Amino acid sequence: MKEALLIFAKNAEYGKVKTRLAATIGNEHTLLIYRQLLAHTHSITKELEMDKILFYSGWINEKDEWENQVYHKKLQQGYDLGDKMKNAFKDSFTGEYKKIVIIGTDCYELDAPIISEAFIQLNNADVAIGPAADGGYYLLGMKKFHPEIFDTIEWSTSKVLEQTNSVCERLGLSFFLLPKLSDIDYETDLKKYPDLFLMKNKEA
C-alpha cells in the first residue's frame, strides 16, 4: 500500500514568513526562526519510509537542504490554504497512493512517531487529525479524497478544527485525533522553546 507524506512549506524569504511573529520580533529574527522550523521538519521526515512530497509556496528550489533524491518537489496551487491543500490531495490521490498525510512546518513539537501514528490510524479511521492548541490542526490524513473537508472552513482562525470535525461528522467519516500540539505563530509561543527563543535574543 503506497503512502505519501505531503509537506507544505513557504520559501524562506525575508518579510514573507510568519508575519504574525514578525510583527513583534522583526523580520530578520523571524526568518532565522522559520529556517530552524524548516530544519526541524526536514530532520523528522527525512528517514520516514513513505514517499515524501514537498510543496513550495513560491518556487521550487532544487539546491536547498531538501534532498532531491528524498523529496519530490512541487508547487502549491490554489487561492487560499484550503484550496491549496485540496489540490495537493487531489493531485496525489490520482496516483497510486492509498494513504496521504499532510503537515506544515510550524509545529516544533511534531516528531516522526506522531506522523507514523497518523498513517497507522488510517487503517481503521477515515481521517486522522492532529489538533493544534490554537484551534487549527498541524496534520491531516485521509485514505480517500474528500474535498468537502476543505470547503467552508474559516482558515487561520480558532474554528478550523471544530469546523473540520463537523464536516467529517456530516459526511459520516470516522476520524482519529492525535495528540494536541502547539504551532509557533506569536512571540509568546517561543517561550516554550528556549533554543528558538535564545536564538532570537542572541541575534538581537
CSV table of C-alpha atoms in Angstrom, one decimal:
chain,number,residue,atom,x,y,z
A,1,MET,CA,0.0,0.0,0.0
A,2,LYS,CA,1.7,3.2,-1.2
A,3,GLU,CA,1.7,6.1,1.3
A,4,ALA,CA,2.6,9.7,0.8
A,5,LEU,CA,3.6,12.5,3.2
A,6,LEU,CA,2.8,16.0,1.8
A,7,ILE,CA,4.8,18.8,3.4
A,8,PHE,CA,3.6,22.4,2.9
A,9,ALA,CA,6.5,24.9,3.2
A,10,LYS,CA,6.9,28.6,2.5
A,11,ASN,CA,10.0,29.7,0.7
A,12,ALA,CA,12.2,31.2,3.3
A,13,GLU,CA,12.0,34.9,2.2
A,14,TYR,CA,12.6,38.0,4.3
A,15,GLY,CA,9.3,39.6,5.2
A,16,LYS,CA,7.1,36.8,3.8
A,17,VAL,CA,7.1,34.1,6.6
A,18,LYS,CA,5.4,34.0,10.0
A,19,THR,CA,4.1,37.5,9.7
A,20,ARG,CA,2.3,37.5,13.0
A,21,LEU,CA,5.5,36.6,14.7
A,22,ALA,CA,7.4,39.2,12.7
A,23,ALA,CA,5.0,41.9,13.9
A,24,THR,CA,6.7,41.8,17.3
A,25,ILE,CA,10.2,40.4,16.9
A,26,GLY,CA,11.0,41.7,13.4
A,27,ASN,CA,11.6,40.1,10.0
A,28,GLU,CA,15.2,39.2,10.5
A,29,HIS,CA,14.7,37.2,13.7
A,30,THR,CA,11.6,35.6,12.3
A,31,LEU,CA,13.4,34.4,9.2
A,32,LEU,CA,16.1,32.8,11.4
A,33,ILE,CA,13.4,31.0,13.5
A,34,TYR,CA,11.5,29.9,10.4
A,35,ARG,CA,14.7,28.4,8.9
A,36,GLN,CA,15.1,26.4,12.1
A,37,LEU,CA,11.5,25.2,11.9
A,38,LEU,CA,12.2,24.1,8.3
A,39,ALA,CA,15.3,22.3,9.5
A,40,HIS,CA,13.3,20.6,12.3
A,41,THR,CA,10.7,19.4,9.8
A,42,HIS,CA,13.4,18.1,7.5
A,43,SER,CA,15.1,16.2,10.3
A,44,ILE,CA,11.9,14.4,11.5
A,45,THR,CA,10.7,13.4,8.0
A,46,LYS,CA,13.9,12.5,6.1
A,47,GLU,CA,14.1,8.9,7.3
A,48,LEU,CA,10.4,8.1,7.1
A,49,GLU,CA,9.8,5.3,4.6
A,50,MET,CA,6.7,6.7,2.7
A,51,ASP,CA,7.1,8.9,-0.3
A,52,LYS,CA,7.6,12.5,0.6
A,53,ILE,CA,6.4,15.4,-1.5
A,54,LEU,CA,7.5,18.9,-0.6
A,55,PHE,CA,5.1,21.7,-1.8
A,56,TYR,CA,6.7,25.1,-2.0
A,57,SER,CA,4.7,28.3,-1.8
A,58,GLY,CA,6.6,30.3,-4.4
A,59,TRP,CA,9.1,28.4,-6.4
A,60,ILE,CA,10.8,25.0,-6.5
A,61,ASN,CA,14.4,25.1,-5.1
A,62,GLU,CA,16.4,22.3,-6.5
A,63,LYS,CA,19.5,23.2,-4.5
A,64,ASP,CA,18.2,23.6,-0.9
A,65,GLU,CA,18.7,21.2,2.1
A,66,TRP,CA,15.7,19.1,1.0
A,67,GLU,CA,17.5,16.4,-1.0
A,68,ASN,CA,16.1,15.8,-4.5
A,69,GLN,CA,16.6,12.1,-4.2
A,70,VAL,CA,14.5,12.0,-0.9
A,71,TYR,CA,11.8,14.6,-1.6
A,72,HIS,CA,9.6,15.0,-4.7
A,73,LYS,CA,9.2,18.7,-5.2
A,74,LYS,CA,6.1,20.6,-6.4
A,75,LEU,CA,4.4,23.9,-6.2
A,76,GLN,CA,1.3,24.7,-4.1
A,77,GLN,CA,-1.7,25.5,-6.4
A,78,GLY,CA,-4.8,27.5,-5.3
A,79,TYR,CA,-6.1,30.8,-4.0
A,80,ASP,CA,-6.0,30.1,-0.2
A,81,LEU,CA,-4.7,27.4,2.2
A,82,GLY,CA,-7.7,25.2,1.9
A,83,ASP,CA,-7.8,25.3,-1.9
A,84,LYS,CA,-4.0,24.6,-2.0
A,85,MET,CA,-4.3,21.6,0.4
A,86,LYS,CA,-7.4,20.3,-1.5
A,87,ASN,CA,-5.5,20.4,-4.8
A,88,ALA,CA,-2.4,18.7,-3.3
A,89,PHE,CA,-4.6,15.8,-2.0
A,90,LYS,CA,-6.5,15.6,-5.3
A,91,ASP,CA,-3.3,15.5,-7.3
A,92,SER,CA,-1.7,12.9,-5.0
A,93,PHE,CA,-4.8,10.6,-4.9
A,94,THR,CA,-4.8,10.4,-8.7
A,95,GLY,CA,-1.6,8.3,-8.4
A,96,GLU,CA,-1.2,5.0,-6.6
A,97,TYR,CA,-1.3,6.4,-3.0
A,98,LYS,CA,-3.8,4.8,-0.7
A,99,LYS,CA,-2.9,6.9,2.4
A,100,ILE,CA,-1.9,10.5,2.3
A,101,VAL,CA,-1.0,12.8,5.3
A,102,ILE,CA,-0.2,16.5,5.1
A,103,ILE,CA,1.8,18.6,7.5
A,104,GLY,CA,3.2,22.1,7.6
A,105,THR,CA,6.4,23.5,9.0
A,106,ASP,CA,5.1,25.5,12.0
A,107,CYS,CA,5.0,22.8,14.7
A,108,TYR,CA,8.2,22.3,16.7
A,109,GLU,CA,6.6,19.6,18.8
A,110,LEU,CA,5.8,17.4,15.9
A,111,ASP,CA,8.0,14.3,15.6
A,112,ALA,CA,8.4,11.2,13.4
A,113,PRO,CA,6.4,8.8,15.7
A,114,ILE,CA,3.4,11.1,15.6
A,115,ILE,CA,3.5,11.2,11.8
A,116,SER,CA,3.8,7.4,11.6
A,117,GLU,CA,0.9,7.0,14.1
A,118,ALA,CA,-1.3,9.0,11.7
A,119,PHE,CA,-0.7,6.5,8.9
A,120,ILE,CA,-1.3,3.6,11.3
A,121,GLN,CA,-4.6,5.0,12.5
A,122,LEU,CA,-5.8,5.4,8.9
A,123,ASN,CA,-6.0,1.6,8.9
A,124,ASN,CA,-9.3,2.0,10.8
A,125,ALA,CA,-10.3,5.7,10.7
A,126,ASP,CA,-11.3,7.5,7.5
A,127,VAL,CA,-9.4,10.7,8.6
A,128,ALA,CA,-6.5,11.4,11.0
A,129,ILE,CA,-6.3,14.9,12.5
A,130,GLY,CA,-3.5,16.5,14.6
A,131,PRO,CA,-5.2,19.2,16.7
A,132,ALA,CA,-3.3,22.4,17.3
A,133,ALA,CA,-3.6,24.3,20.5
A,134,ASP,CA,-4.8,27.4,18.7
A,135,GLY,CA,-7.9,25.6,17.3
A,136,GLY,CA,-6.4,24.6,14.0
A,137,TYR,CA,-4.6,21.4,13.0
A,138,TYR,CA,-1.0,20.6,12.3
A,139,LEU,CA,-1.7,17.3,10.4
A,140,LEU,CA,-4.5,15.9,8.3
A,141,GLY,CA,-4.6,12.4,6.8
A,142,MET,CA,-7.0,10.6,4.5
A,143,LYS,CA,-7.3,7.3,2.7
A,144,LYS,CA,-9.8,8.6,0.2
A,145,PHE,CA,-10.2,12.1,-1.3
A,146,HIS,CA,-12.9,14.1,0.5
A,147,PRO,CA,-12.8,17.6,-1.0
A,148,GLU,CA,-15.6,18.8,1.3
A,149,ILE,CA,-13.1,18.7,4.2
A,150,PHE,CA,-11.5,21.9,2.7
A,151,ASP,CA,-14.7,23.8,1.9
A,152,THR,CA,-16.5,26.4,4.0
A,153,ILE,CA,-13.6,26.4,6.6
A,154,GLU,CA,-12.6,29.7,8.1
A,155,TRP,CA,-8.9,29.3,7.7
A,156,SER,CA,-6.4,30.9,10.1
A,157,THR,CA,-9.0,31.1,12.8
A,158,SER,CA,-9.7,29.1,16.0
A,159,LYS,CA,-12.6,27.5,14.3
A,160,VAL,CA,-10.7,25.3,11.8
A,161,LEU,CA,-10.5,22.1,13.9
A,162,GLU,CA,-14.1,22.4,15.1
A,163,GLN,CA,-15.4,23.0,11.6
A,164,THR,CA,-13.3,20.2,10.1
A,165,ASN,CA,-14.7,17.8,12.7
A,166,SER,CA,-18.2,18.9,11.9
A,167,VAL,CA,-17.7,18.2,8.2
A,168,CYS,CA,-16.4,14.7,9.0
A,169,GLU,CA,-19.4,14.1,11.1
A,170,ARG,CA,-21.8,15.4,8.4
A,171,LEU,CA,-20.1,13.1,5.8
A,172,GLY,CA,-20.2,10.1,8.2
A,173,LEU,CA,-16.4,9.9,8.3
A,174,SER,CA,-14.7,8.4,11.3
A,175,PHE,CA,-11.7,10.4,12.5
A,176,PHE,CA,-8.9,9.8,14.9
A,177,LEU,CA,-7.4,12.7,16.9
A,178,LEU,CA,-3.7,12.7,17.5
A,179,PRO,CA,-2.0,14.5,20.5
A,180,LYS,CA,-2.7,18.2,20.7
A,181,LEU,CA,0.4,20.2,19.8
A,182,SER,CA,1.3,23.9,19.6
A,183,ASP,CA,2.3,25.8,16.5
A,184,ILE,CA,4.6,28.8,16.6
A,185,ASP,CA,2.7,31.9,15.5
A,186,TYR,CA,3.4,34.5,18.1
A,187,GLU,CA,6.3,35.7,20.3
A,188,THR,CA,4.6,34.1,23.3
A,189,ASP,CA,4.8,30.7,21.6
A,190,LEU,CA,8.6,30.9,21.6
A,191,LYS,CA,8.8,30.8,25.4
A,192,LYS,CA,8.1,27.1,25.3
A,193,TYR,CA,11.2,26.5,23.2
A,194,PRO,CA,14.3,28.1,24.8
A,195,ASP,CA,16.6,27.1,21.9
A,196,LEU,CA,14.5,29.1,19.4
A,197,PHE,CA,13.8,31.9,21.8
A,198,LEU,CA,17.5,32.2,22.7
A,199,MET,CA,18.3,32.4,19.0
A,200,LYS,CA,16.2,35.5,18.9
A,201,ASN,CA,17.9,37.1,21.8
A,202,LYS,CA,21.4,36.1,20.6
A,203,GLU,CA,20.8,37.8,17.3
A,204,ALA,CA,19.3,40.9,18.9
